[in-house]
């Protein structure tokens, strides 16, 4: 690692704008999902990045990370 080069890069680092948070709620499936061992399920969620919300007219422009909160209930038969 070149510490001097890292410091040089840090001195000229361009930061991104302040954090914006956009919450999107996924639609619930019409009926409970019946999963089998080693099965997978996909849920597609589309968003406009909260354009025009309290985050501002542009909404989310840069994406650094995504958090997903998932609630599951399982019954073992």
mmCIF file of C-alpha atoms in Angstrom:
data_model
loop_
_atom_site.group_PDB
_atom_site.id
_atom_site.type_symbol
_atom_site.label_atom_id
_atom_site.label_comp_id
_atom_site.label_asym_id
_atom_site.label_seq_id
_atom_site.Cartn_x
_atom_site.Cartn_y
_atom_site.Cartn_z
ATOM 1 C CA UNK A 1 0.000 0.000 0.000
ATOM 2 C CA UNK A 2 1.218 3.455 -0.868
ATOM 3 C CA UNK A 3 0.167 5.645 2.066
ATOM 4 C CA UNK A 4 1.466 8.830 0.431
ATOM 5 C CA UNK A 5 -0.631 8.192 -2.674
ATOM 6 C CA UNK A 6 -3.657 7.534 -0.479
ATOM 7 C CA UNK A 7 -3.166 10.873 1.286
ATOM 8 C CA UNK A 8 -2.778 12.667 -2.061
ATOM 9 C CA UNK A 9 -6.035 11.143 -3.275
ATOM 10 C CA UNK A 10 -7.796 12.059 -0.033
ATOM 11 C CA UNK A 11 -6.766 15.719 -0.357
ATOM 12 C CA UNK A 12 -8.557 15.982 -3.710
ATOM 13 C CA UNK A 13 -11.480 13.680 -2.905
ATOM 14 C CA UNK A 14 -14.806 14.735 -4.370
ATOM 15 C CA UNK A 15 -17.628 13.991 -1.972
ATOM 16 C CA UNK A 16 -21.164 13.143 -2.970
ATOM 17 C CA UNK A 17 -24.154 15.269 -1.906
ATOM 18 C CA UNK A 18 -25.783 14.696 1.512
ATOM 19 C CA UNK A 19 -27.531 11.391 2.092
ATOM 20 C CA UNK A 20 -31.067 10.972 0.804
ATOM 21 C CA UNK A 21 -33.342 8.202 1.959
ATOM 22 C CA UNK A 22 -36.030 6.724 -0.265
ATOM 23 C CA UNK A 23 -38.363 4.138 1.286
ATOM 24 C CA UNK A 24 -40.292 1.788 -0.967
ATOM 25 C CA UNK A 25 -42.783 -0.806 0.225
ATOM 26 C CA UNK A 26 -43.026 -3.988 -1.792
ATOM 27 C CA UNK A 27 -46.409 -5.360 -2.771
ATOM 28 C CA UNK A 28 -47.560 -8.383 -0.811
ATOM 29 C CA UNK A 29 -48.076 -11.631 -2.707
ATOM 30 C CA UNK A 30 -51.718 -12.544 -3.364
ATOM 31 C CA UNK A 31 -51.354 -15.782 -1.444
ATOM 32 C CA UNK A 32 -48.742 -17.259 0.895
ATOM 33 C CA UNK A 33 -45.683 -18.623 -0.860
ATOM 34 C CA UNK A 34 -45.207 -22.351 -0.575
ATOM 35 C CA UNK A 35 -41.481 -22.928 -0.537
ATOM 36 C CA UNK A 36 -39.715 -26.219 -0.936
ATOM 37 C CA UNK A 37 -36.248 -27.145 0.248
ATOM 38 C CA UNK A 38 -33.553 -25.277 -1.743
ATOM 39 C CA UNK A 39 -36.200 -23.250 -3.590
ATOM 40 C CA UNK A 40 -35.838 -19.543 -4.274
ATOM 41 C CA UNK A 41 -38.262 -16.686 -4.740
ATOM 42 C CA UNK A 42 -37.739 -13.336 -6.461
ATOM 43 C CA UNK A 43 -39.601 -10.089 -5.883
ATOM 44 C CA UNK A 44 -39.052 -7.190 -8.259
ATOM 45 C CA UNK A 45 -39.389 -3.708 -6.786
ATOM 46 C CA UNK A 46 -39.340 -0.645 -9.029
ATOM 47 C CA UNK A 47 -38.908 2.931 -7.822
ATOM 48 C CA UNK A 48 -38.494 6.399 -9.280
ATOM 49 C CA UNK A 49 -35.945 7.251 -6.578
ATOM 50 C CA UNK A 50 -38.549 9.347 -4.725
ATOM 51 C CA UNK A 51 -38.461 12.160 -7.292
ATOM 52 C CA UNK A 52 -40.431 15.151 -6.033
ATOM 53 C CA UNK A 53 -40.569 13.920 -2.439
ATOM 54 C CA UNK A 54 -39.243 15.712 0.623
ATOM 55 C CA UNK A 55 -35.780 14.579 -0.512
ATOM 56 C CA UNK A 56 -35.940 17.144 -3.302
ATOM 57 C CA UNK A 57 -37.062 17.167 -6.903
ATOM 58 C CA UNK A 58 -34.134 15.062 -8.186
ATOM 59 C CA UNK A 59 -34.662 12.240 -5.714
ATOM 60 C CA UNK A 60 -31.862 9.732 -5.203
ATOM 61 C CA UNK A 61 -29.088 10.285 -7.768
ATOM 62 C CA UNK A 62 -26.183 8.304 -6.287
ATOM 63 C CA UNK A 63 -26.638 4.838 -4.826
ATOM 64 C CA UNK A 64 -24.110 3.702 -2.234
ATOM 65 C CA UNK A 65 -25.983 0.889 -0.545
ATOM 66 C CA UNK A 66 -29.426 -0.619 -0.173
ATOM 67 C CA UNK A 67 -31.046 -1.958 2.976
ATOM 68 C CA UNK A 68 -33.849 -4.489 2.742
ATOM 69 C CA UNK A 69 -36.015 -5.360 5.728
ATOM 70 C CA UNK A 70 -37.626 -8.753 5.246
ATOM 71 C CA UNK A 71 -40.228 -10.336 7.523
ATOM 72 C CA UNK A 72 -40.799 -14.077 7.280
ATOM 73 C CA UNK A 73 -43.011 -16.552 9.066
ATOM 74 C CA UNK A 74 -42.243 -20.225 8.660
ATOM 75 C CA UNK A 75 -44.241 -23.284 9.577
ATOM 76 C CA UNK A 76 -42.406 -26.594 9.559
ATOM 77 C CA UNK A 77 -44.588 -29.549 8.637
#
